Coordinates of C-alpha atoms in Angstrom, one line a residue:
M1 CA -12.5 -35.3 -22.9
V2 CA -16.4 -34.0 -24.2
G3 CA -15.6 -32.5 -27.9
G4 CA -12.2 -31.7 -27.2
I5 CA -12.8 -30.6 -23.9
N6 CA -11.4 -31.5 -20.9
V7 CA -14.6 -31.1 -18.8
K8 CA -12.6 -31.9 -15.4
K9 CA -10.1 -28.9 -15.8
T10 CA -13.0 -26.6 -16.4
E11 CA -14.8 -27.6 -13.6
N12 CA -11.9 -27.1 -11.6
L13 CA -11.6 -23.6 -12.3
S14 CA -14.6 -22.4 -10.2
V15 CA -14.6 -21.9 -6.7
G16 CA -17.3 -20.7 -4.6
L17 CA -18.2 -20.5 -1.2
T18 CA -17.0 -23.0 1.7
D19 CA -19.3 -24.7 4.2
E20 CA -17.7 -22.7 6.6
Q21 CA -18.2 -19.6 4.9
L22 CA -22.1 -20.7 4.1
R23 CA -22.3 -21.3 7.9
A24 CA -21.3 -17.7 8.9
V25 CA -23.7 -16.3 6.4
V26 CA -25.7 -13.1 8.1
D27 CA -28.6 -12.5 8.9
V28 CA -29.5 -9.8 6.3
D29 CA -32.4 -9.6 3.7
P30 CA -31.3 -11.8 0.9
E31 CA -32.6 -9.4 -1.8
L32 CA -30.6 -6.8 -0.6
V33 CA -27.4 -8.7 -0.5
R34 CA -28.4 -9.5 -4.0
I35 CA -28.8 -6.2 -5.1
G36 CA -25.6 -5.3 -3.5
Y37 CA -24.0 -8.2 -5.4
Q38 CA -25.3 -6.3 -8.4
V39 CA -23.9 -2.9 -7.4
I40 CA -20.4 -4.3 -7.2
E41 CA -20.7 -6.2 -10.5
K42 CA -21.6 -3.2 -12.1
Q43 CA -18.3 -1.3 -10.4
K44 CA -16.4 -4.1 -11.9
Q45 CA -17.8 -3.1 -15.7
E46 CA -17.1 0.4 -15.5
T47 CA -14.5 2.1 -17.2
F48 CA -12.1 4.5 -15.6
R49 CA -13.9 7.4 -17.3
Q50 CA -17.1 6.1 -16.0
A51 CA -15.7 5.2 -12.4
W52 CA -14.3 8.7 -12.3
K53 CA -17.5 10.3 -13.4
N54 CA -19.5 8.3 -10.8
H55 CA -17.5 8.4 -7.9
W56 CA -15.0 11.3 -8.2
R57 CA -16.2 12.8 -4.8
A58 CA -15.1 9.6 -3.0
A59 CA -11.8 9.9 -5.6
C60 CA -11.0 13.3 -4.2
W61 CA -11.2 12.2 -0.6
S62 CA -8.8 10.2 -0.8
I63 CA -6.2 12.1 -3.0
F64 CA -6.9 14.6 0.1
L65 CA -5.9 12.7 2.9
T66 CA -3.3 10.5 1.1
S67 CA -1.5 14.2 0.0
A68 CA -0.3 14.0 3.4
L69 CA 2.2 11.2 3.1
F70 CA 4.2 14.7 0.9
M71 CA 5.3 15.5 4.0
E72 CA 7.0 12.2 4.8
G73 CA 8.2 12.1 1.1
Y74 CA 9.7 15.7 1.6
D75 CA 11.7 14.9 4.8
T76 CA 12.9 11.8 3.8
A77 CA 14.4 13.4 0.8
V78 CA 15.5 16.5 2.9
I79 CA 17.5 14.2 5.6
N80 CA 19.4 12.1 3.0
S81 CA 20.3 15.0 1.0
F82 CA 21.1 17.2 3.7
F83 CA 24.6 15.2 4.0
G84 CA 25.7 17.2 0.8
L85 CA 24.4 20.4 1.6
P86 CA 26.9 23.1 2.0
A87 CA 25.0 25.1 5.0
F88 CA 24.4 21.7 6.8
L89 CA 28.3 20.5 6.3
N90 CA 29.3 24.0 8.0
S91 CA 26.9 23.7 10.9
F92 CA 27.0 19.5 11.9
G93 CA 29.9 18.4 9.8
I94 CA 33.4 17.3 10.7
K95 CA 36.4 17.1 8.8
V96 CA 37.9 13.9 7.0
N97 CA 40.7 14.1 4.8
G98 CA 40.5 17.5 4.7
K99 CA 36.7 17.5 3.5
L100 CA 33.7 18.1 6.0
T101 CA 31.2 15.1 6.1
I102 CA 28.6 13.8 8.5
P103 CA 30.1 10.9 9.9
A104 CA 28.7 7.1 8.6
N105 CA 26.9 6.7 12.5
Y106 CA 25.1 10.0 12.3
Q107 CA 23.9 9.5 8.3
S108 CA 22.3 6.1 9.0
G109 CA 20.8 7.5 12.5
L110 CA 19.1 10.7 11.1
T111 CA 17.6 8.5 8.7
N112 CA 16.9 5.1 11.2
I113 CA 15.6 7.5 14.3
A114 CA 13.0 8.5 11.9
Y115 CA 12.0 4.6 11.1
V116 CA 11.5 4.3 14.7
G117 CA 9.1 7.1 15.3
Q118 CA 7.4 5.4 12.4
C119 CA 7.0 2.3 13.8
I120 CA 5.6 3.6 16.8
G121 CA 3.0 5.9 14.7
L122 CA 2.4 2.6 12.7
F123 CA 1.2 0.7 15.8
I124 CA -0.9 3.9 17.3
N125 CA -2.6 4.4 13.8
G126 CA -3.1 0.6 14.1
Y127 CA -5.5 1.1 17.1
C128 CA -6.4 4.6 16.7
Q129 CA -8.2 4.2 13.1
E130 CA -10.1 1.0 14.0
R131 CA -11.1 2.7 17.2
F132 CA -11.9 6.0 16.4
G133 CA -12.2 6.0 12.4
S134 CA -9.7 7.4 10.0
R135 CA -10.8 11.3 10.2
K136 CA -10.4 11.6 14.2
A137 CA -7.3 9.2 13.7
F138 CA -5.8 11.5 11.3
I139 CA -6.8 15.2 12.4
G140 CA -4.6 13.8 15.6
G141 CA -1.5 12.9 13.7
M142 CA -2.2 16.5 11.9
I143 CA -1.8 18.2 15.3
L144 CA 0.9 16.1 16.3
M145 CA 2.9 16.8 13.4
T146 CA 2.3 20.4 13.9
A147 CA 4.0 20.3 17.5
T148 CA 7.2 18.3 16.4
I149 CA 8.7 20.5 13.8
F150 CA 9.4 23.0 16.3
L151 CA 12.5 20.5 17.1
A152 CA 13.8 20.1 13.9
V153 CA 13.8 23.7 13.0
F154 CA 15.6 24.7 16.2
A155 CA 18.3 21.7 16.7
V156 CA 21.5 22.9 17.5
S157 CA 23.4 19.6 17.4
L158 CA 22.9 16.3 15.4
N159 CA 21.7 14.8 18.7
M160 CA 19.0 17.2 19.1
L161 CA 18.6 16.8 15.4
L162 CA 18.4 12.8 16.2
V163 CA 15.1 13.6 18.7
A164 CA 13.6 15.4 16.7
E165 CA 13.6 13.5 13.6
L166 CA 12.2 10.3 15.8
A167 CA 9.2 12.4 17.1
M168 CA 8.3 13.9 13.6
G169 CA 8.4 9.9 12.1
I170 CA 5.3 9.3 14.8
P171 CA 2.6 11.1 12.5
W172 CA 4.6 10.2 9.4
G173 CA 4.2 6.3 10.5
M174 CA 0.3 6.9 10.9
F175 CA -0.3 8.3 8.1
Q176 CA 1.9 5.9 6.0
T177 CA -0.9 3.2 6.3
L178 CA -4.1 5.1 7.1
S179 CA -4.3 6.8 3.4
T180 CA -3.9 3.3 1.9
A181 CA -6.4 1.8 3.9
Y182 CA -9.3 4.6 3.4
A183 CA -8.3 5.0 -0.3
A184 CA -9.2 1.1 -0.4
E185 CA -12.4 1.3 1.3
I186 CA -13.7 4.2 0.2
C187 CA -12.9 4.2 -3.3
P188 CA -14.9 1.9 -6.4
I189 CA -13.2 -1.3 -7.3
Q190 CA -12.5 0.3 -11.0
L191 CA -10.5 3.6 -9.3
R192 CA -8.9 1.5 -5.7
G193 CA -6.0 0.5 -7.3
Y194 CA -4.9 4.3 -9.1
L195 CA -6.0 6.0 -5.9
N196 CA -3.9 3.9 -3.5
A197 CA -1.0 4.0 -5.9
F198 CA -1.4 7.7 -5.3
A199 CA 0.2 7.3 -2.4
S200 CA 3.6 7.0 -4.2
V201 CA 2.7 10.8 -6.0
G202 CA 2.9 11.9 -2.0
Y203 CA 6.1 10.2 -1.6
G204 CA 7.7 11.3 -5.2
G205 CA 5.9 14.8 -5.1
G206 CA 7.6 15.6 -1.7
S207 CA 10.7 14.6 -3.2
F208 CA 10.7 16.2 -5.7
I209 CA 9.3 19.7 -4.1
S210 CA 12.6 18.9 -1.6
S211 CA 14.8 18.9 -4.5
G212 CA 13.9 22.2 -5.5
V213 CA 14.1 23.7 -2.1
L214 CA 17.4 22.1 -1.7
K215 CA 18.7 23.7 -4.7
A216 CA 17.4 26.8 -3.7
C217 CA 19.0 26.5 -0.3
S218 CA 22.8 24.6 -1.8
T219 CA 24.3 28.6 -2.0
I220 CA 23.3 29.5 1.4
T221 CA 26.1 29.2 3.9
G222 CA 23.9 29.9 7.3
K223 CA 22.1 27.8 9.2
L224 CA 18.9 29.3 7.4
G225 CA 20.5 27.1 4.7
W226 CA 19.3 24.0 6.1
Q227 CA 16.5 25.4 8.5
I228 CA 14.4 26.8 5.8
P229 CA 13.7 23.2 4.2
Y230 CA 12.1 22.3 7.7
I231 CA 10.3 25.6 8.1
L232 CA 8.3 24.9 4.7
Q233 CA 6.9 21.9 6.6
W234 CA 4.5 24.0 8.4
V235 CA 2.7 24.7 5.2
W236 CA 1.0 21.3 5.4
P237 CA -0.9 20.5 8.6
V238 CA -3.6 23.3 9.4
P239 CA -5.2 22.8 6.0
L240 CA -5.2 19.3 5.7
A241 CA -6.4 18.8 9.3
L242 CA -9.4 21.6 8.7
G243 CA -10.2 19.8 5.4
C244 CA -10.4 16.1 7.0
F245 CA -13.1 17.7 9.3
F246 CA -15.5 17.9 6.5
A247 CA -14.2 14.3 5.0
P248 CA -16.6 11.4 4.9
E249 CA -15.9 8.7 7.1
S250 CA -15.3 4.8 5.6
A251 CA -18.6 3.3 5.0
W252 CA -16.7 -0.1 5.9
W253 CA -15.8 0.8 9.0
L254 CA -19.3 2.5 9.7
A255 CA -20.6 -1.3 9.0
R256 CA -18.0 -2.8 10.7
H257 CA -19.2 -1.0 13.8
E258 CA -22.8 -1.4 13.1
R259 CA -23.6 1.7 11.7
Y260 CA -25.8 0.8 8.8
E261 CA -28.0 4.0 8.1
D262 CA -24.4 6.4 8.6
A263 CA -22.5 3.6 6.2
E264 CA -25.8 4.3 3.9
K265 CA -25.3 8.0 3.8
T266 CA -21.6 7.9 2.9
I267 CA -22.1 5.8 0.1
V268 CA -24.4 8.0 -1.4
R269 CA -22.4 11.0 -0.3
C270 CA -19.4 9.6 -2.0
A271 CA -21.1 9.0 -5.7
K272 CA -22.7 11.6 -8.0
P273 CA -25.9 13.1 -7.0
G274 CA -29.0 10.4 -8.3
F275 CA -26.1 7.3 -8.9
Y276 CA -27.9 5.2 -6.9
A277 CA -31.2 3.7 -7.5
E278 CA -33.5 3.0 -4.6
R279 CA -32.3 0.4 -2.1
E280 CA -28.7 0.3 -4.2
A281 CA -27.1 2.1 -1.0
A282 CA -28.8 -0.1 1.5
G283 CA -28.1 -2.9 -0.8
F284 CA -24.3 -2.1 -0.8
V285 CA -24.5 -2.2 3.0
A286 CA -26.0 -5.6 2.8
F287 CA -23.2 -6.4 0.8
M288 CA -20.5 -5.2 3.0
R289 CA -22.4 -7.0 6.0
H290 CA -22.4 -10.5 4.0
T291 CA -18.6 -9.5 3.5
D292 CA -18.2 -9.2 6.6
A293 CA -19.7 -12.5 8.2
L294 CA -17.3 -14.3 5.8
E295 CA -14.1 -12.5 7.5
K296 CA -15.4 -13.5 11.0
I297 CA -14.9 -17.1 10.1
E298 CA -10.9 -16.3 10.5
A299 CA -10.9 -12.9 12.2
A300 CA -13.9 -12.8 14.6
N301 CA -12.1 -10.2 16.8
G302 CA -10.3 -8.4 14.1
S303 CA -6.9 -8.9 16.4
W304 CA -3.2 -8.7 15.6
K305 CA -3.1 -12.8 16.5
E306 CA -5.5 -13.5 14.0
M307 CA -3.6 -12.3 11.3
F308 CA -1.3 -15.3 11.8
M309 CA -4.2 -17.9 11.8
G310 CA -5.9 -19.5 8.8
V311 CA -6.3 -18.8 5.9
N312 CA -5.1 -15.0 7.3
L313 CA -1.6 -16.3 7.6
R314 CA -0.8 -16.8 3.8
R315 CA -2.5 -13.0 3.5
T316 CA -0.1 -11.9 5.8
E317 CA 3.2 -13.5 4.8
I318 CA 2.3 -11.7 1.0
M319 CA 1.7 -8.3 2.8
M320 CA 4.9 -8.7 4.5
G321 CA 7.0 -10.0 1.2
V322 CA 5.1 -7.0 -1.0
W323 CA 6.4 -4.2 1.4
M324 CA 10.2 -6.1 1.7
V325 CA 10.3 -5.9 -2.2
Q326 CA 9.7 -2.9 -2.5
L327 CA 12.8 -2.2 0.3
W328 CA 15.4 -4.7 -0.8
N329 CA 14.5 -4.5 -4.9
G330 CA 17.5 -2.4 -5.4
N331 CA 16.2 0.9 -5.6
I332 CA 17.7 2.1 -2.5
I333 CA 20.6 3.1 -3.8
T334 CA 19.5 6.2 -4.9
G335 CA 18.8 7.4 -1.8
L336 CA 22.2 8.9 -1.5
T337 CA 22.5 10.3 -5.2
V338 CA 23.7 13.4 -4.5
E339 CA 26.3 12.2 -1.9
M340 CA 27.4 9.7 -4.1
L341 CA 28.1 11.5 -7.5
E342 CA 29.8 14.4 -5.4
D343 CA 32.0 11.9 -4.0
A344 CA 32.6 10.8 -7.6
G345 CA 34.1 14.3 -9.2
M346 CA 30.4 16.0 -10.1
S347 CA 30.3 19.5 -8.5
V348 CA 27.7 20.3 -6.1
A349 CA 25.2 22.2 -8.4
A350 CA 25.2 19.2 -10.8
A351 CA 24.9 16.8 -8.5
F352 CA 21.5 18.9 -6.9
N353 CA 20.3 19.0 -10.5
M354 CA 20.7 15.1 -11.1
N355 CA 18.8 15.1 -8.0
L356 CA 16.2 17.1 -9.2
V357 CA 15.4 15.3 -12.4
L358 CA 15.6 12.0 -10.1
S359 CA 12.8 13.5 -8.3
A360 CA 10.7 14.6 -11.3
M361 CA 10.9 10.7 -12.5
S362 CA 9.0 9.8 -9.3
I363 CA 5.6 11.5 -10.9
I364 CA 6.3 10.8 -14.2
G365 CA 6.7 7.1 -13.2
V366 CA 3.4 6.9 -11.3
A367 CA 1.3 8.1 -14.1
I368 CA 2.8 5.7 -16.4
S369 CA 1.8 3.0 -13.9
W370 CA -1.7 4.1 -14.2
V371 CA -1.5 3.2 -17.7
A372 CA -0.5 0.2 -17.3
L373 CA -2.6 -0.7 -14.3
S374 CA -5.4 -0.2 -16.8
R375 CA -3.6 -2.9 -19.3
I376 CA -1.6 -5.0 -16.5
G377 CA -1.9 -6.8 -14.0
R378 CA -0.7 -6.1 -10.7
R379 CA 1.7 -9.1 -10.3
H380 CA 3.0 -8.7 -13.7
I381 CA 3.7 -5.1 -12.9
Y382 CA 5.7 -6.2 -10.6
I383 CA 7.4 -8.7 -11.6
A384 CA 8.8 -6.2 -14.6
G385 CA 10.0 -3.7 -12.4
I386 CA 11.9 -5.6 -10.4
V387 CA 13.8 -7.2 -13.7
L388 CA 14.1 -3.9 -15.3
E389 CA 15.7 -2.4 -12.2
A390 CA 18.1 -5.6 -12.1
C391 CA 18.9 -4.3 -16.0
C392 CA 20.1 -1.1 -14.4
L393 CA 21.9 -2.4 -11.2
L394 CA 24.3 -4.4 -13.2
P395 CA 26.1 -1.6 -15.3
I396 CA 25.9 0.7 -12.5
G397 CA 28.1 -1.8 -10.8
I398 CA 30.4 -2.3 -13.7
L399 CA 31.1 1.7 -13.8
G400 CA 32.3 1.6 -10.1
S401 CA 35.3 0.2 -11.4
I402 CA 36.1 2.6 -14.4
P403 CA 38.2 5.7 -14.0
Q404 CA 36.5 8.7 -13.3
T405 CA 35.4 10.5 -16.4
P406 CA 32.8 13.3 -17.2
T407 CA 30.9 10.5 -19.6
R408 CA 31.0 8.0 -16.7
L409 CA 29.7 10.6 -14.1
N410 CA 26.5 11.2 -16.5
A411 CA 26.1 7.5 -17.2
M412 CA 25.6 6.4 -13.8
G413 CA 23.7 9.6 -13.2
G414 CA 21.4 8.6 -16.0
L415 CA 20.9 5.0 -14.8
M416 CA 20.0 6.2 -11.2
I417 CA 17.4 8.1 -13.0
A418 CA 16.1 5.0 -15.0
I419 CA 16.2 2.8 -11.7
N420 CA 13.9 5.9 -10.0
L421 CA 11.5 5.9 -13.1
L422 CA 11.2 2.2 -13.0
F423 CA 10.6 2.0 -9.4
H424 CA 8.2 4.4 -9.6
F425 CA 6.6 3.1 -12.4
S426 CA 6.4 -0.2 -10.9
L427 CA 7.2 -1.2 -7.4
G428 CA 6.6 2.2 -6.0
P429 CA 2.9 2.9 -6.4
V430 CA 1.6 -1.3 -7.3
C431 CA 3.0 -2.0 -3.7
Y432 CA -0.3 0.4 -2.2
S433 CA -2.5 -1.1 -4.6
I434 CA -1.6 -5.0 -3.5
V435 CA -1.7 -3.9 0.1
G436 CA -5.0 -1.8 -0.3
E437 CA -7.0 -4.8 -1.7
L438 CA -5.0 -7.8 0.0
P439 CA -6.3 -8.2 3.7
A440 CA -9.4 -9.2 5.1
S441 CA -11.7 -6.0 5.7
R442 CA -12.0 -6.7 9.6
L443 CA -7.8 -6.6 10.1
R444 CA -6.9 -4.2 6.8
S445 CA -5.5 -1.4 9.0
R446 CA -4.0 -3.8 11.3
S447 CA -2.6 -6.2 8.3
I448 CA -1.2 -3.0 6.6
V449 CA 0.4 -1.4 9.7
L450 CA 1.9 -4.9 10.2
G451 CA 3.5 -4.7 6.6
R452 CA 4.7 -1.5 7.0
F453 CA 6.5 -2.1 10.0
V454 CA 8.2 -4.7 8.1
Y455 CA 9.3 -2.7 5.7
L456 CA 10.7 0.0 8.0
V457 CA 12.7 -2.5 9.8
S458 CA 14.2 -3.6 6.3
A459 CA 14.9 0.0 5.8
I460 CA 16.6 0.4 8.9
I461 CA 18.9 -2.2 8.3
G462 CA 19.2 -1.5 4.6
T463 CA 20.1 2.2 5.2
Q464 CA 22.5 1.3 7.9
L465 CA 24.2 -1.0 4.9
R466 CA 23.7 2.0 2.5
A467 CA 25.5 4.4 4.4
R468 CA 28.5 2.2 5.2
M469 CA 28.8 1.3 1.1
I470 CA 28.5 4.7 0.3
A471 CA 30.7 6.9 3.3
A472 CA 34.3 7.4 2.6
D473 CA 35.2 6.8 6.5
S474 CA 33.3 3.5 6.4
W475 CA 33.4 0.6 3.7
N476 CA 33.3 3.0 0.9
W477 CA 32.3 0.8 -1.7
Q478 CA 30.6 3.7 -3.5
E479 CA 28.8 2.5 -7.2
K480 CA 30.3 -1.0 -6.6
S481 CA 27.4 -1.4 -4.0
A482 CA 25.1 -2.3 -6.9
Y483 CA 26.4 -5.9 -7.1
F484 CA 25.0 -6.3 -3.6
W485 CA 21.8 -5.0 -4.3
L486 CA 21.4 -6.9 -7.3
G487 CA 21.9 -10.1 -5.5
C488 CA 18.7 -8.8 -2.9
N489 CA 16.8 -8.2 -6.5
L490 CA 17.1 -11.8 -7.6
I491 CA 15.7 -13.0 -4.2
C492 CA 13.2 -10.8 -4.5
L493 CA 12.2 -11.7 -8.0
T494 CA 11.8 -15.4 -7.0
W495 CA 9.7 -14.3 -4.0
T496 CA 7.7 -12.7 -6.2
F497 CA 7.4 -15.2 -8.8
F498 CA 6.1 -18.2 -6.7
R499 CA 3.9 -15.9 -3.7
L500 CA 2.4 -12.8 -5.0
P501 CA -1.0 -13.2 -6.6
E502 CA -2.8 -11.3 -8.9
T503 CA -5.3 -9.0 -6.4
G504 CA -6.8 -6.4 -8.8
G505 CA -10.5 -6.7 -10.3
F506 CA -11.8 -8.4 -7.2
S507 CA -14.5 -7.3 -4.8
F508 CA -13.2 -8.0 -1.2
A509 CA -15.7 -10.9 -0.9
E510 CA -14.5 -12.7 -3.9
L511 CA -10.7 -12.2 -2.2
D512 CA -11.9 -14.1 0.6
I513 CA -13.3 -16.9 -1.5
L514 CA -10.3 -16.7 -3.2
F515 CA -8.2 -17.6 -0.4
A516 CA -10.5 -19.4 1.4
N517 CA -10.1 -21.9 -1.2
K518 CA -6.5 -22.0 -1.3
V519 CA -6.3 -21.1 -4.8
P520 CA -2.8 -21.4 -6.4
T521 CA -0.8 -18.1 -6.2
R522 CA -0.4 -18.0 -10.2
K523 CA -4.0 -19.0 -11.0
F524 CA -6.2 -16.0 -9.1
K525 CA -7.3 -14.4 -12.7
Q526 CA -8.4 -18.2 -14.2
Y527 CA -11.0 -18.9 -11.5
K528 CA -14.9 -18.3 -12.1
I529 CA -15.9 -17.5 -8.1
K530 CA -19.3 -18.1 -7.5
D531 CA -21.2 -16.4 -5.0
E532 CA -24.1 -18.0 -4.8
V533 CA -25.5 -16.2 -1.4
A534 CA -24.9 -12.8 -3.5
E535 CA -25.8 -13.9 -6.4
I536 CA -29.1 -15.5 -5.9
G537 CA -29.8 -14.7 -2.5
V538 CA -30.0 -17.4 0.4
D539 CA -32.6 -16.7 3.5
L540 CA -30.9 -17.6 6.6
S541 CA -33.9 -19.4 8.1
E542 CA -33.9 -21.6 5.1
K543 CA -30.3 -22.5 5.5
Q544 CA -30.9 -23.4 8.6
N545 CA -33.8 -25.3 8.3
I546 CA -31.7 -27.4 5.6
E547 CA -29.3 -28.2 8.0
H548 CA -31.5 -29.3 10.7
M549 CA -33.5 -31.6 8.1
E550 CA -30.4 -33.3 7.3
D551 CA -30.3 -35.4 10.5
V552 CA -34.3 -35.9 9.9
N553 CA -34.8 -40.0 9.1
V554 CA -37.0 -39.2 5.4
E555 CA -38.2 -43.0 5.8
L556 CA -40.5 -42.0 9.0
M557 CA -42.0 -39.1 6.9
D558 CA -45.5 -38.9 5.3
E559 CA -46.0 -37.8 1.5
T560 CA -46.3 -33.9 2.3
E561 CA -43.4 -34.0 4.3
R562 CA -41.1 -36.1 2.0
E563 CA -42.2 -33.5 -0.8
E564 CA -40.9 -30.3 1.6
V565 CA -37.8 -31.9 1.9
A566 CA -36.8 -32.4 -1.6
A567 CA -38.3 -28.6 -1.9
H568 CA -35.4 -27.6 0.1
E569 CA -32.4 -29.8 -1.0
P570 CA -29.7 -28.2 -2.8
V571 CA -29.3 -28.8 -6.2
P572 CA -26.0 -31.0 -6.9
G573 CA -23.3 -28.8 -8.1
A574 CA -24.9 -25.7 -7.1
R575 CA -22.6 -25.0 -4.1
P576 CA -18.7 -25.3 -6.2
N577 CA -16.9 -25.4 -2.9
V578 CA -13.0 -26.3 -2.7
L579 CA -12.3 -28.0 -6.1
V580 CA -9.3 -30.1 -6.5

């Protein structure tokens, strides 16, 4: 204790480059690295308004590519709501107790087969995005999307529809992670979380559009009643593919592929004219090379195997956990709202009206999350969302034991709306903010792919369970299924509290330093990060001289040589490595 201050504790809250990271410093002009570090620090000091004003071009391109997720959000909502659509039931339904219904196996199958296709698409993107870049991968996915829609429009049986959903799932899987990795790399720090969260607007907005389309089609009894929603999907691919042709490639991707001049041009292009002073864009690229050098310690090849080695193992575990929590928190119960409300006694028109309101909450929730992201950390929003959803799941389960009344139906519909609002305020958008920032840059696209793959596997299991919980010809739990999801919710809460760190407000290099030093989960924001190579500049040749002179016997030197060694010796405490 000095003057009432615990000196040791203060020192413990500071971390810097590890010895391995210092040895990995790349041979780049140290002055340029220092300039790049200053550019990053300026980004961190910007307000949202300033960041948007300075980097609105990058933000708009990020939004443009992320809008591809409207297609997946649209179709996922369409296929789930088809099970309560009269036109679809007339074409494909069977009678159970005098009422047309889609068998539980097909209900889960039509949803899950799309997940299988998405898994295939994920791994295609994991290779293509890092090999060919985001632009080429995106355009290729759009071409494939245009072709696969034909299968759904002209399906004549549930089995043919299964094939169509499988085929369409492949390009959807590509877009799911491509846009997240692209947004994380092209946007400045203060916009990164917001633009990654926009992915949730894509899913929610697509769901909202589908709800409006389905409501309009709910009175059409012929096959056009279910074909029109599929036909409308052709609106998206052509304009998105053409627009992407003019989009800038990620500067981080260009730097990883040693296209440094192109990376510098992209940085300048994505900012307002004249924003970067002389050498600042070049310094930013030098800082990217510095970050890439730090990550080569644990990810020299950027391979799938390296995600499970060294400090990357912890990052991979968190990546998979964040994605799984997004599904198993209980929000999945809202996926069959229309069918559940109809089975509980609500009219078709009223059920679809409720579904429209439910979908609108997706957009409203994301807007609220943007406000929260500017004031609250990602970790705290995630925890709050899980807790609040638990408070809605419990009363839904209780309502399942109460006799059917109009008040009960309205209360259940209101709770479904509340869950969807809470999800899209918290876990829905913030998941994308976290997973875009969490991985090492060299592993970003593959790591997000793996996490999303785990999510899809969970979704296959979850939708199988959900369909059986709701279907009249299966378990028929209805609202009581909320008790099951409440239990899953509490497990998610426990994991999140102990394993999810705060990732917002850090540069990619700073996150590398935090993970390399094994900083405890709940203390990420408490540590001061010192990247002395970037802050003051370290000449690689001088560093090598220092390493060489460590083995020299100083006693055998003359006075001049000793003075030279002393001049190169590091100042004690100047390099804060792992502190316990």
